[in-house]
JSON list of N, CA and C in Angstrom, two decimals:
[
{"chain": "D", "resi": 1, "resn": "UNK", "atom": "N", "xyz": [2.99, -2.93, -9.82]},
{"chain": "D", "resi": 1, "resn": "UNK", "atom": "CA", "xyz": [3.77, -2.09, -10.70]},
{"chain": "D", "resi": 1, "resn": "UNK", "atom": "C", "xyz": [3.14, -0.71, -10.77]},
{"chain": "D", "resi": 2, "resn": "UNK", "atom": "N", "xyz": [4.19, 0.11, -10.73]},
{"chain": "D", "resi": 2, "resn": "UNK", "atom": "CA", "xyz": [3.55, 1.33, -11.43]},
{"chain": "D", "resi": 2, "resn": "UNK", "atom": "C", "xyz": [2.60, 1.89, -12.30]},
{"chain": "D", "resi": 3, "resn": "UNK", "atom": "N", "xyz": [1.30, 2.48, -12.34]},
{"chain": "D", "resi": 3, "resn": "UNK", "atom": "CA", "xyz": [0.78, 3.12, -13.51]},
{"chain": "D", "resi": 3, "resn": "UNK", "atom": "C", "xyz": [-0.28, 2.16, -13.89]},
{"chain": "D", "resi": 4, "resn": "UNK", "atom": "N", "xyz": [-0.40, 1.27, -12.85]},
{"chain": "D", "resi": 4, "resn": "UNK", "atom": "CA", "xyz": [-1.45, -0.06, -13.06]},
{"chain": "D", "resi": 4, "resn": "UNK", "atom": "C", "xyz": [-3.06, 0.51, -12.44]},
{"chain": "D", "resi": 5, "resn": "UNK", "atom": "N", "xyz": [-3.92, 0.32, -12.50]},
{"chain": "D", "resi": 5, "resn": "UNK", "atom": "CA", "xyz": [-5.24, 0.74, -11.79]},
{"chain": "D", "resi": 5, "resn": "UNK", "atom": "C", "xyz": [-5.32, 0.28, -10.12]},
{"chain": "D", "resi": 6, "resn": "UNK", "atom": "N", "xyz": [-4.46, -0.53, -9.87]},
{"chain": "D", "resi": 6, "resn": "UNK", "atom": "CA", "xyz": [-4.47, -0.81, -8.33]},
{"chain": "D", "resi": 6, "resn": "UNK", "atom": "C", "xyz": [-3.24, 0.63, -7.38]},
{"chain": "D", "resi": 7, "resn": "UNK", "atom": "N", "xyz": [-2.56, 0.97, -8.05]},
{"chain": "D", "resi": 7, "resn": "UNK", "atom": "CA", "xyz": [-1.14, 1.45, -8.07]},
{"chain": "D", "resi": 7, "resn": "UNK", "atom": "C", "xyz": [-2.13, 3.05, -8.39]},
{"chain": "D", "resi": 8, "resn": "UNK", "atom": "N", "xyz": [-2.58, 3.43, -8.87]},
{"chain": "D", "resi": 8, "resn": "UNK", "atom": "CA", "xyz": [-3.50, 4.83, -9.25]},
{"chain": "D", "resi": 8, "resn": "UNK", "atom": "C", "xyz": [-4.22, 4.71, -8.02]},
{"chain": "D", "resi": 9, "resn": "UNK", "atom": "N", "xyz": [-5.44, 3.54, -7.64]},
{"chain": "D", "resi": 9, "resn": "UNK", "atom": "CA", "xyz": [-6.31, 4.02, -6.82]},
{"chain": "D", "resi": 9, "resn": "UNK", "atom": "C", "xyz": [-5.68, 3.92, -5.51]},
{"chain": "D", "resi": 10, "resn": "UNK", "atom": "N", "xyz": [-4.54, 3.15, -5.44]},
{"chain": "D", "resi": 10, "resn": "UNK", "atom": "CA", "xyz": [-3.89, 2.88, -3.44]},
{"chain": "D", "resi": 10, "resn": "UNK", "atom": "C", "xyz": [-3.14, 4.82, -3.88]},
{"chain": "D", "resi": 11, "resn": "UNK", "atom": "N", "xyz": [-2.73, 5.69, -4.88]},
{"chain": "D", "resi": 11, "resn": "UNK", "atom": "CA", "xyz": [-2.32, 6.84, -4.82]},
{"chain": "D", "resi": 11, "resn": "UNK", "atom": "C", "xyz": [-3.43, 7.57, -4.62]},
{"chain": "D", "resi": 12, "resn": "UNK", "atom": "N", "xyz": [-4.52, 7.65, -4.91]},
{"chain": "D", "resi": 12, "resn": "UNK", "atom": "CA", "xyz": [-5.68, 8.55, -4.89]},
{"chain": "D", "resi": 12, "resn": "UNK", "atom": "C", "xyz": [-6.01, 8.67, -3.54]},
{"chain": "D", "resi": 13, "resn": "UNK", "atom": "N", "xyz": [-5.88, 7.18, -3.24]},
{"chain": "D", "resi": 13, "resn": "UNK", "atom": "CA", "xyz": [-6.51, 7.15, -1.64]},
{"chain": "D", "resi": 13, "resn": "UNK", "atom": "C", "xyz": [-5.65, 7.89, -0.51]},
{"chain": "D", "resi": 14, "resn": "UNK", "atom": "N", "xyz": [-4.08, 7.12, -0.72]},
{"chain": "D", "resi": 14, "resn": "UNK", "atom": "CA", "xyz": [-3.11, 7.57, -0.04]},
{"chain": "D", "resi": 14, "resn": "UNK", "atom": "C", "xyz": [-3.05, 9.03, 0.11]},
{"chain": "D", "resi": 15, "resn": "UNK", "atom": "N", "xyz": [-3.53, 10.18, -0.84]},
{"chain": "D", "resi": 15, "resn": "UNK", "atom": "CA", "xyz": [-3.14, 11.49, -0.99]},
{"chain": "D", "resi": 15, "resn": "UNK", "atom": "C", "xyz": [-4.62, 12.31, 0.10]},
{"chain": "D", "resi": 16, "resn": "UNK", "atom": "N", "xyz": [-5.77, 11.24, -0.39]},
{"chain": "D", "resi": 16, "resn": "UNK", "atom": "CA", "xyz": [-7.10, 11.85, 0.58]},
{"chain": "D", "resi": 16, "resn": "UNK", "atom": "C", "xyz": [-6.69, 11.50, 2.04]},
{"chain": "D", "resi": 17, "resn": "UNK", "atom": "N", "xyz": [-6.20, 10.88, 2.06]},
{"chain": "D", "resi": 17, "resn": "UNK", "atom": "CA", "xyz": [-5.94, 10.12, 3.70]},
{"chain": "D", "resi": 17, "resn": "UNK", "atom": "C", "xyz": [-5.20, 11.53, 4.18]},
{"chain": "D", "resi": 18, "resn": "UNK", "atom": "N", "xyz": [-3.99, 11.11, 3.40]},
{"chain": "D", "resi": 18, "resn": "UNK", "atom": "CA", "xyz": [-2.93, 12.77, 4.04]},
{"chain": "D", "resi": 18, "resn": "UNK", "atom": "C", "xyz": [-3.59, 14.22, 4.06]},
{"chain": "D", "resi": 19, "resn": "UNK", "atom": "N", "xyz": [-4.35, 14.08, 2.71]},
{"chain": "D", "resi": 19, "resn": "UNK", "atom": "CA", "xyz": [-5.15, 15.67, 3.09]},
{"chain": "D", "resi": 19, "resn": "UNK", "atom": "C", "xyz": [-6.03, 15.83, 4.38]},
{"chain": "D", "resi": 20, "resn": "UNK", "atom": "N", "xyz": [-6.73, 15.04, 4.53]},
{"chain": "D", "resi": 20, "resn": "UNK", "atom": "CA", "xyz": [-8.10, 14.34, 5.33]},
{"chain": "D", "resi": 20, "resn": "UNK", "atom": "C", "xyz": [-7.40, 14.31, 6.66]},
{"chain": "D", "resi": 21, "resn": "UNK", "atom": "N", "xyz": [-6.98, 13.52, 6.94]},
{"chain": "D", "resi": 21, "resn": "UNK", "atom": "CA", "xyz": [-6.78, 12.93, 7.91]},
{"chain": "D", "resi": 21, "resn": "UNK", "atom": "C", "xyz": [-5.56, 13.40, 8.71]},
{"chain": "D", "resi": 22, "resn": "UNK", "atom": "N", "xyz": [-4.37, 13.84, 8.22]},
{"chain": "D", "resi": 22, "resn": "UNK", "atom": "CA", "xyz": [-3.31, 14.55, 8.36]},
{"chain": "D", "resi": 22, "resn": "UNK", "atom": "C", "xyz": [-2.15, 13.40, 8.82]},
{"chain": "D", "resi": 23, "resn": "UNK", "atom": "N", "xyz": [-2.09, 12.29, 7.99]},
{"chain": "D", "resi": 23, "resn": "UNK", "atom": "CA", "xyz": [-1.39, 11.50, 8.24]},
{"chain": "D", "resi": 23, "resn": "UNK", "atom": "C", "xyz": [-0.15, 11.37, 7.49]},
{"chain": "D", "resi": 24, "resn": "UNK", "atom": "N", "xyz": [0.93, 10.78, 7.56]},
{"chain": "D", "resi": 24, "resn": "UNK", "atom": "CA", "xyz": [2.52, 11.29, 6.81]},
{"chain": "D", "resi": 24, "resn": "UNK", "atom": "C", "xyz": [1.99, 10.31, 5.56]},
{"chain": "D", "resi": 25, "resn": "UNK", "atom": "N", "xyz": [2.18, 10.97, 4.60]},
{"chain": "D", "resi": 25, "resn": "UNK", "atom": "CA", "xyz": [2.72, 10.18, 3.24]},
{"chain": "D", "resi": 25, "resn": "UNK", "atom": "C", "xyz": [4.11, 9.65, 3.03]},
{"chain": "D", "resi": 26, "resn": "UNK", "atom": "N", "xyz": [3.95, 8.20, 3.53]},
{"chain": "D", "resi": 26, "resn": "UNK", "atom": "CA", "xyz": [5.11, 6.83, 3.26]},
{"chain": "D", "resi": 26, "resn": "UNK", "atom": "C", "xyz": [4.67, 6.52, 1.79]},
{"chain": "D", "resi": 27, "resn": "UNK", "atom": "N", "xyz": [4.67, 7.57, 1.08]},
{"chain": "D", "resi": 27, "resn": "UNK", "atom": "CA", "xyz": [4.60, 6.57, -0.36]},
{"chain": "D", "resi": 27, "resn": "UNK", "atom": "C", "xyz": [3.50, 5.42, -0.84]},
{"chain": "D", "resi": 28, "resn": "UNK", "atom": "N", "xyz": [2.93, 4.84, -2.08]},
{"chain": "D", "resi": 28, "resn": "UNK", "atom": "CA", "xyz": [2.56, 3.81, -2.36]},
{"chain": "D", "resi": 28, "resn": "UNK", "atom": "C", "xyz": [4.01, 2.50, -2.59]},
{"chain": "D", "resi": 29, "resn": "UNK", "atom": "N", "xyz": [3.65, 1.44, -2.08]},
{"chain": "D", "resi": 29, "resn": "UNK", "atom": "CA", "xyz": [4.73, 0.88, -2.03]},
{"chain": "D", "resi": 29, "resn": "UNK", "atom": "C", "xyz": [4.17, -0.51, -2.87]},
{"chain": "D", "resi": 30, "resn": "UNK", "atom": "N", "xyz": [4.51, -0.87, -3.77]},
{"chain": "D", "resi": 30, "resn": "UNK", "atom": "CA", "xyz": [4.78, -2.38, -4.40]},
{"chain": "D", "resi": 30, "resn": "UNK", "atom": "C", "xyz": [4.89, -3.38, -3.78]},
{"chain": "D", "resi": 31, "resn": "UNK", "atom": "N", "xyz": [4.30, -4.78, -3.22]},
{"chain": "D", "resi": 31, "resn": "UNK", "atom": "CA", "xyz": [4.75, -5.34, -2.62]},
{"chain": "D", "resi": 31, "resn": "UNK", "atom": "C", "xyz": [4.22, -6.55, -3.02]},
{"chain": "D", "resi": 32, "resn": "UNK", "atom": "N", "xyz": [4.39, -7.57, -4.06]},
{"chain": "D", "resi": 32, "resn": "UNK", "atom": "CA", "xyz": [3.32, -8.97, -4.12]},
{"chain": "D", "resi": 32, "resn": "UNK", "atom": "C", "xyz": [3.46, -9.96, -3.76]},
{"chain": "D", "resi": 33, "resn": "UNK", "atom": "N", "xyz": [4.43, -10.02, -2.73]},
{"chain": "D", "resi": 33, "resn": "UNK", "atom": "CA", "xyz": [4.46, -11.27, -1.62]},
{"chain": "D", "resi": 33, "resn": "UNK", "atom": "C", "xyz": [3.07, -11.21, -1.03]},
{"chain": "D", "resi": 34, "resn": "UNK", "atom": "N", "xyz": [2.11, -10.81, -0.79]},
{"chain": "D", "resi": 34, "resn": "UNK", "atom": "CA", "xyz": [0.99, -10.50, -0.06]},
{"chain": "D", "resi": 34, "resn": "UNK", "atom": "C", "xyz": [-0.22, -11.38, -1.15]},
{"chain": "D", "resi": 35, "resn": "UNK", "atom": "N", "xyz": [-0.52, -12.61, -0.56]},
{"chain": "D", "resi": 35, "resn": "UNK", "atom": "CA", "xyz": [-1.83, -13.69, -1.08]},
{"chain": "D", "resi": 35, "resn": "UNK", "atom": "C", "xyz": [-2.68, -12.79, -1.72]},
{"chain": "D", "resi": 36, "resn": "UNK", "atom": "N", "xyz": [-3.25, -12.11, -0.88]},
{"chain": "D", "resi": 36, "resn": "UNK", "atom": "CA", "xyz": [-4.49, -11.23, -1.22]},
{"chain": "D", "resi": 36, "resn": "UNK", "atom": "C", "xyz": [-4.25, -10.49, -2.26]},
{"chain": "D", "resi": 37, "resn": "UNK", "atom": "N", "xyz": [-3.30, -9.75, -2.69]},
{"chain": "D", "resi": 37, "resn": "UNK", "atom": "CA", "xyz": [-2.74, -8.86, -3.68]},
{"chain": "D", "resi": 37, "resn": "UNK", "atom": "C", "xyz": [-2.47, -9.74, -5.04]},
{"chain": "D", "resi": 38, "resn": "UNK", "atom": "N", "xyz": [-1.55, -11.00, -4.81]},
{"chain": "D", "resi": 38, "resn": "UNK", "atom": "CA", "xyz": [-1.17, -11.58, -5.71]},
{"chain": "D", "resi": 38, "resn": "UNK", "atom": "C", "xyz": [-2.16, -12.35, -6.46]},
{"chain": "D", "resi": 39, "resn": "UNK", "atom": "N", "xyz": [-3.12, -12.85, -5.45]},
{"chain": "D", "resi": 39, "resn": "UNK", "atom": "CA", "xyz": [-3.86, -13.93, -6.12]},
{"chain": "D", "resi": 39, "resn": "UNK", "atom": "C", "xyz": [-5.56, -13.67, -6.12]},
{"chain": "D", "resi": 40, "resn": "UNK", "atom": "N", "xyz": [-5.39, -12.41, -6.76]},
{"chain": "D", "resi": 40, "resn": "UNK", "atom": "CA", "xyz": [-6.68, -12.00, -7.57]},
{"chain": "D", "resi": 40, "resn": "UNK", "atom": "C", "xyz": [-6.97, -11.60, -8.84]},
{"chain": "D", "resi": 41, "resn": "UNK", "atom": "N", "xyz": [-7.64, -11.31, -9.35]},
{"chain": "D", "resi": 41, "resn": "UNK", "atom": "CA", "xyz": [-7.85, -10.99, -11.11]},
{"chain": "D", "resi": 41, "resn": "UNK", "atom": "C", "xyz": [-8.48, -9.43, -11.00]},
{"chain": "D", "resi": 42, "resn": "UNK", "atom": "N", "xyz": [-8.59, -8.82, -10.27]},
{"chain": "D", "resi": 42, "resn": "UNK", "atom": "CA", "xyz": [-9.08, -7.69, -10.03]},
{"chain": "D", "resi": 42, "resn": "UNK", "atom": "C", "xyz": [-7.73, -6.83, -9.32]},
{"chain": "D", "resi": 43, "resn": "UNK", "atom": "N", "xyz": [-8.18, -5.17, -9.62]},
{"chain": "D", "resi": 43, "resn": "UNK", "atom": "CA", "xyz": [-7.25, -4.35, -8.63]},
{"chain": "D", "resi": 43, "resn": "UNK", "atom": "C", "xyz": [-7.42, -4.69, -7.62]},
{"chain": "D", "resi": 44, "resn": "UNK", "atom": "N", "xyz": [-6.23, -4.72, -6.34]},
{"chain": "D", "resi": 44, "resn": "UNK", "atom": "CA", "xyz": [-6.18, -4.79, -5.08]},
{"chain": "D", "resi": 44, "resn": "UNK", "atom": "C", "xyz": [-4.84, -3.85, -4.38]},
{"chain": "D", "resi": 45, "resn": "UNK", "atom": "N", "xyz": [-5.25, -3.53, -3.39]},
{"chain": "D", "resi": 45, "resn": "UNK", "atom": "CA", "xyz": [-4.91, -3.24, -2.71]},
{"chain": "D", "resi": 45, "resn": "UNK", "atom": "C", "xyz": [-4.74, -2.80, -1.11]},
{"chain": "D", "resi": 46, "resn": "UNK", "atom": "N", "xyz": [-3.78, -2.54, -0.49]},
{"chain": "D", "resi": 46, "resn": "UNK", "atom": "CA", "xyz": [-3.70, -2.91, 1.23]},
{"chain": "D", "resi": 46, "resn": "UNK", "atom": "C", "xyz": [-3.57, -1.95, 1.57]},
{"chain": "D", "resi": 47, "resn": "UNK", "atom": "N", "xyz": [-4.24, -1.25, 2.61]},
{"chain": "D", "resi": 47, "resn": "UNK", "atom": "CA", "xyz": [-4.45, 0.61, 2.88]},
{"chain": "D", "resi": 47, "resn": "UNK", "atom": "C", "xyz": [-4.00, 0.09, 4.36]},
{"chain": "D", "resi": 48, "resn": "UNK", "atom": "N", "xyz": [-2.94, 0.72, 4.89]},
{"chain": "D", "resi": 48, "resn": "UNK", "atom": "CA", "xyz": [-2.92, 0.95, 6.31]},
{"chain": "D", "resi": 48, "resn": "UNK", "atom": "C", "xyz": [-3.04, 2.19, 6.71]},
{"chain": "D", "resi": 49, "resn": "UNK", "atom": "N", "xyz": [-3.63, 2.24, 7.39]},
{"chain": "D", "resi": 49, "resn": "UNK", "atom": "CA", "xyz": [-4.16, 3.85, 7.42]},
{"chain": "D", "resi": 49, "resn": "UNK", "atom": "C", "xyz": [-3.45, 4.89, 8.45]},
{"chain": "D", "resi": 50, "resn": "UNK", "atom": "N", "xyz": [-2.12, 4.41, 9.58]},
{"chain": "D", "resi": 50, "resn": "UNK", "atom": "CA", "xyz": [-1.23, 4.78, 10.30]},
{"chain": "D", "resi": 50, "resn": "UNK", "atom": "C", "xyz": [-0.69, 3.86, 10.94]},
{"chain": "D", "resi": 51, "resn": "UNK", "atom": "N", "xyz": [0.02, 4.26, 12.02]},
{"chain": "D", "resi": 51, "resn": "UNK", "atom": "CA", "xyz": [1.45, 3.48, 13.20]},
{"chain": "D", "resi": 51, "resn": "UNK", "atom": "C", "xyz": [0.50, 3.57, 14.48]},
{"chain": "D", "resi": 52, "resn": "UNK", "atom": "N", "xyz": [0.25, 2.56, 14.72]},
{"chain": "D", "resi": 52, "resn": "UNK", "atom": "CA", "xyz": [-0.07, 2.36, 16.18]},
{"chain": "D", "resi": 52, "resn": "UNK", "atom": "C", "xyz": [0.73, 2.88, 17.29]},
{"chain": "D", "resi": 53, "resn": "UNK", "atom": "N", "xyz": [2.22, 2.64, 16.96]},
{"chain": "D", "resi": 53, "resn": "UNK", "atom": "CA", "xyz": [3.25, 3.13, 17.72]},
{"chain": "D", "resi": 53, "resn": "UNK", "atom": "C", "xyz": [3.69, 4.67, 17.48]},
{"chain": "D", "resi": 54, "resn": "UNK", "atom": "N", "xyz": [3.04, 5.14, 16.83]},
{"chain": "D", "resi": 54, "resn": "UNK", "atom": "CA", "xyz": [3.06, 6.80, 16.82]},
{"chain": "D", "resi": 54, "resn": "UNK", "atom": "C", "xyz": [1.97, 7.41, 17.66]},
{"chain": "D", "resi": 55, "resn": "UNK", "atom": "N", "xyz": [2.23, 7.87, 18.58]},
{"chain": "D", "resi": 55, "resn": "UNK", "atom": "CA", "xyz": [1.07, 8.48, 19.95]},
{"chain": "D", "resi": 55, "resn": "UNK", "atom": "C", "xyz": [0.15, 9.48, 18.98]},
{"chain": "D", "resi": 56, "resn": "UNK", "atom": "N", "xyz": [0.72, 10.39, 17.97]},
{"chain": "D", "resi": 56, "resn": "UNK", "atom": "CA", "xyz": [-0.09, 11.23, 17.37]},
{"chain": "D", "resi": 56, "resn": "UNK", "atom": "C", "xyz": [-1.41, 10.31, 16.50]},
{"chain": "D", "resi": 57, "resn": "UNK", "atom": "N", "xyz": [-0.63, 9.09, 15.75]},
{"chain": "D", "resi": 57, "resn": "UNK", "atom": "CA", "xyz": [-1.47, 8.29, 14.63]},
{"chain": "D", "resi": 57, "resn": "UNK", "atom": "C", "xyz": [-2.56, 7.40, 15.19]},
{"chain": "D", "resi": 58, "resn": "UNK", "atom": "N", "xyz": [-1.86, 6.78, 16.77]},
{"chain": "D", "resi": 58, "resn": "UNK", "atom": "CA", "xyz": [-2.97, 6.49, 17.37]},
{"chain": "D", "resi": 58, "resn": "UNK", "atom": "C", "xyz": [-4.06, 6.99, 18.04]},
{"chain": "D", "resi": 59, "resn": "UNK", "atom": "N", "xyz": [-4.18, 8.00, 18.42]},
{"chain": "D", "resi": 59, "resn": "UNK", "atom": "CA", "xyz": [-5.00, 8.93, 18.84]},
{"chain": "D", "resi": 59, "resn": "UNK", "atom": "C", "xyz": [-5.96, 8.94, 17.91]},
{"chain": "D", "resi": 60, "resn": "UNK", "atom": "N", "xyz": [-5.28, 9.62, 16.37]},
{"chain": "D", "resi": 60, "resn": "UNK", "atom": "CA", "xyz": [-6.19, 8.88, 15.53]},
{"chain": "D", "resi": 60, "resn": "UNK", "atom": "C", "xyz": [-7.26, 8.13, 15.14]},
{"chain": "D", "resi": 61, "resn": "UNK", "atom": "N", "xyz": [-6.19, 7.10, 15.47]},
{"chain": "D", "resi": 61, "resn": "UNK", "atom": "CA", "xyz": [-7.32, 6.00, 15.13]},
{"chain": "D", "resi": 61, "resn": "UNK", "atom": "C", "xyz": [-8.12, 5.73, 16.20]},
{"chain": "D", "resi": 62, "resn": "UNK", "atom": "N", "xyz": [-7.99, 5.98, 17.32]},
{"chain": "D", "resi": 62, "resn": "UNK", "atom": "CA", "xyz": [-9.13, 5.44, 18.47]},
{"chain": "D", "resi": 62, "resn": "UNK", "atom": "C", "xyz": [-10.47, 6.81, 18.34]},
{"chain": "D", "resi": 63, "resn": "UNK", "atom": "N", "xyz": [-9.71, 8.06, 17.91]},
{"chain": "D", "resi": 63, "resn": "UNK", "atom": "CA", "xyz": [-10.65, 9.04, 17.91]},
{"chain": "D", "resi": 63, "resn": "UNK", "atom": "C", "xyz": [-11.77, 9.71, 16.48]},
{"chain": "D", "resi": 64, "resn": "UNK", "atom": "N", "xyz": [-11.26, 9.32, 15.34]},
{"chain": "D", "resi": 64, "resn": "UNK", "atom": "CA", "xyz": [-11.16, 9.72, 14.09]},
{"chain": "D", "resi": 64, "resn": "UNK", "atom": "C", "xyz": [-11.57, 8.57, 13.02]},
{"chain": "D", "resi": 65, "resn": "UNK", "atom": "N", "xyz": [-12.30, 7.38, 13.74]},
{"chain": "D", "resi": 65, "resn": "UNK", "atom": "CA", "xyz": [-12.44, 6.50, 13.09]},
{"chain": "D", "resi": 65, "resn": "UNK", "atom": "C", "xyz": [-13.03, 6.70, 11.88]},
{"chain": "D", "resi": 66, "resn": "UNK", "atom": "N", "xyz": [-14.33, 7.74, 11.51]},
{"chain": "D", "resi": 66, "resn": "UNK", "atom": "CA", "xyz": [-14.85, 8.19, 10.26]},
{"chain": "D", "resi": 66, "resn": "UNK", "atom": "C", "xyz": [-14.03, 8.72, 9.43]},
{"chain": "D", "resi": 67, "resn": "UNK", "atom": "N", "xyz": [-13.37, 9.45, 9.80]},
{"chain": "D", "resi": 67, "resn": "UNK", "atom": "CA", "xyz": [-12.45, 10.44, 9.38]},
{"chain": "D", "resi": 67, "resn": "UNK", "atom": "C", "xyz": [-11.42, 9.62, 8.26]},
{"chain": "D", "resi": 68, "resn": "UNK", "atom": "N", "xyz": [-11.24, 8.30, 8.64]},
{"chain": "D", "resi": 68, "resn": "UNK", "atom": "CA", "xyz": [-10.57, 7.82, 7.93]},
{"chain": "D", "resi": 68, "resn": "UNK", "atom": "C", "xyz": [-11.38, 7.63, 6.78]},
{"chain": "D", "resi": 69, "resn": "UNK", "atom": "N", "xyz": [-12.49, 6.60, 7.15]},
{"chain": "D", "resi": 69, "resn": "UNK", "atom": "CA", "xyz": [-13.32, 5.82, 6.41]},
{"chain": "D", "resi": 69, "resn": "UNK", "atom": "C", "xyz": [-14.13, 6.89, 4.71]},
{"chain": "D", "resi": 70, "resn": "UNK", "atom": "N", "xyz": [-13.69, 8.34, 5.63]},
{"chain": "D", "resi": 70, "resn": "UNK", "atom": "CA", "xyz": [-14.52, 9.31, 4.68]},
{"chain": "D", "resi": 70, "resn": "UNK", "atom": "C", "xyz": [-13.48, 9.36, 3.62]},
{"chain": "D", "resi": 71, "resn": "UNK", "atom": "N", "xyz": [-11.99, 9.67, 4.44]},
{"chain": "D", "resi": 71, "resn": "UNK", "atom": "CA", "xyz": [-10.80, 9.91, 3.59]},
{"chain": "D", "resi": 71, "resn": "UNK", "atom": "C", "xyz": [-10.52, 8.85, 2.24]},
{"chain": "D", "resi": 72, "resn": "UNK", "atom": "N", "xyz": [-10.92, 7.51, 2.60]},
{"chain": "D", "resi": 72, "resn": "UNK", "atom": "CA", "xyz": [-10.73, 6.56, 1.72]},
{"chain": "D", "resi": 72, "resn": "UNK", "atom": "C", "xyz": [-11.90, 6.27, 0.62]},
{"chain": "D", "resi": 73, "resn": "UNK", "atom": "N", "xyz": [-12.91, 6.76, 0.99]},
{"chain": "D", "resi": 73, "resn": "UNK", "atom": "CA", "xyz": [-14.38, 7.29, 0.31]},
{"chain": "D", "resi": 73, "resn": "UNK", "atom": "C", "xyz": [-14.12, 8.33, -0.61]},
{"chain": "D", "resi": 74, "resn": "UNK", "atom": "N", "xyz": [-13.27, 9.02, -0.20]},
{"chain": "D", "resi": 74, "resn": "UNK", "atom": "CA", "xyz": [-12.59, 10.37, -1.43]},
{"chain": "D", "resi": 74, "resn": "UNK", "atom": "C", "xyz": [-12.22, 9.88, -2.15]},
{"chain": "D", "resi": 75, "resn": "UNK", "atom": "N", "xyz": [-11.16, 9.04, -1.90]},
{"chain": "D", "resi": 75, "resn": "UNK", "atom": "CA", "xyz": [-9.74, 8.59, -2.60]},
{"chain": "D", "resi": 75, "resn": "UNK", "atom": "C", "xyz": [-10.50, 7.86, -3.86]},
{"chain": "D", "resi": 76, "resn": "UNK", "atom": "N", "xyz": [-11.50, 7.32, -3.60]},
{"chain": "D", "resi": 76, "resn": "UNK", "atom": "CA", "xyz": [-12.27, 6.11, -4.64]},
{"chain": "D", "resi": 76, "resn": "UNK", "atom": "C", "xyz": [-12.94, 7.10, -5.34]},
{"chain": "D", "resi": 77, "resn": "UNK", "atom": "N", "xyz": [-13.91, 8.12, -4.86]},
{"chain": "D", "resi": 77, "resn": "UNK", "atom": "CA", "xyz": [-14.47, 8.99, -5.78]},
{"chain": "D", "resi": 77, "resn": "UNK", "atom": "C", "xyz": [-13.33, 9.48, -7.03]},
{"chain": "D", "resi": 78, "resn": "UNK", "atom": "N", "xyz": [-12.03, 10.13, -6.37]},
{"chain": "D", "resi": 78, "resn": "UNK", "atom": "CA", "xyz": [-11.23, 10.84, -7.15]},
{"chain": "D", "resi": 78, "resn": "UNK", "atom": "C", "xyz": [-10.82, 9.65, -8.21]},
{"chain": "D", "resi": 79, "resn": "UNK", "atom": "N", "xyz": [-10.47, 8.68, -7.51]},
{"chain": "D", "resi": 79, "resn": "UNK", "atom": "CA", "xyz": [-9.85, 7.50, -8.79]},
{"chain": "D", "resi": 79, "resn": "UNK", "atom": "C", "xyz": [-11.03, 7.30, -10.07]},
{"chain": "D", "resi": 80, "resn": "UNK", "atom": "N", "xyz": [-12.39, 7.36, -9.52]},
{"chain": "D", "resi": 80, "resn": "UNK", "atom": "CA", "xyz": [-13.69, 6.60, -10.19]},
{"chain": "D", "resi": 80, "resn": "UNK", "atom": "C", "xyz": [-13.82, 8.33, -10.88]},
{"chain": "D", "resi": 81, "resn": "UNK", "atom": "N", "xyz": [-13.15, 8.99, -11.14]},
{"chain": "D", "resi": 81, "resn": "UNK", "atom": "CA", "xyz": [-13.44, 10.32, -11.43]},
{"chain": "D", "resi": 81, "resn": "UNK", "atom": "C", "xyz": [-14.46, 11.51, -11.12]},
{"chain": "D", "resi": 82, "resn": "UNK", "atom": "N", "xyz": [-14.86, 11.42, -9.83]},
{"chain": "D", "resi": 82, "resn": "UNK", "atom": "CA", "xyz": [-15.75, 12.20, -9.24]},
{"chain": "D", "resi": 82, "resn": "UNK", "atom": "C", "xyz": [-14.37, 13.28, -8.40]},
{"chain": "D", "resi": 83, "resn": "UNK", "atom": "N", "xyz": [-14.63, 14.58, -8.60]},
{"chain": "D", "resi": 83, "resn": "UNK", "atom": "CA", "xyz": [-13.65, 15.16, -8.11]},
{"chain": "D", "resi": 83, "resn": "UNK", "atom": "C", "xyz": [-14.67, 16.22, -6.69]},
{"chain": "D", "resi": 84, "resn": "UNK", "atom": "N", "xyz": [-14.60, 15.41, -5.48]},
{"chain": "D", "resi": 84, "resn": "UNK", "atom": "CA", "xyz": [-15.26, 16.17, -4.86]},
{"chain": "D", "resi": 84, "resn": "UNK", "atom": "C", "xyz": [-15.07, 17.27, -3.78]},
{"chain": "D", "resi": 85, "resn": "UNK", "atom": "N", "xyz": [-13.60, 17.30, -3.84]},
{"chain": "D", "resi": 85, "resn": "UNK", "atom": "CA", "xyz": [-12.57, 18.24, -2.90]},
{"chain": "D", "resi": 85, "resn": "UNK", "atom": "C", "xyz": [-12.23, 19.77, -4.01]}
]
C-alpha cells in the first residue's frame, strides 16, 4: 500500500536509481502476490534495477554494475534520513 515504510523506501530508491543511473522511472508498483513481500513482518521490497531486453539498460547492467549498487545505497541513506546528494 501506499505511504507504508516499504512503499517510501522502494520510492527513495527508485528516484536514486533514475538520478544515478539514468534509468526510466516505471513507477513503484504494489504487488503482494510475491512470498517474499507477503510473508514477512518487516518492510520489503523487490528492486529491479532495468530490462534486459532494452540494449541501452543492458549495457548497463553488464557495464555499471556499482553504479547501481551505489544508486540503491543512496536511496537507503535518503529513506534512513541521511541526505547525501
Amino acid at each position: 500500500a501506499e505511504n507504508t515504510p516499504a512503499y517510501n523506501m522502494a520510492t527513495d530508491i527508485l528516484n536514486s536509481l533514475v538520478t544515478i543511473v539514468g534509468t526510466k522511472d516505471n513507477n513503484v508498483r504494489i504487488n503482494k502476490t510475491f512470498y517474499v513481500l507477503r510473508r514477512t513482518v518487516m518492510p520489503a521490497l523487490l528492486v529491479e534495477l532495468a530490462y534486459i531486453s532494452n540494449t541501452s539498460d543492458a549495457q548497463k547492467l553488464r557495464d555499471d554494475q556499482y553504479l547501481f549498487a551505489y544508486a540503491i545505497y543512496i536511496g537507503l541513506l535518503n529513506y534512513f534520513g541521511y541526505n547525501p546528494l
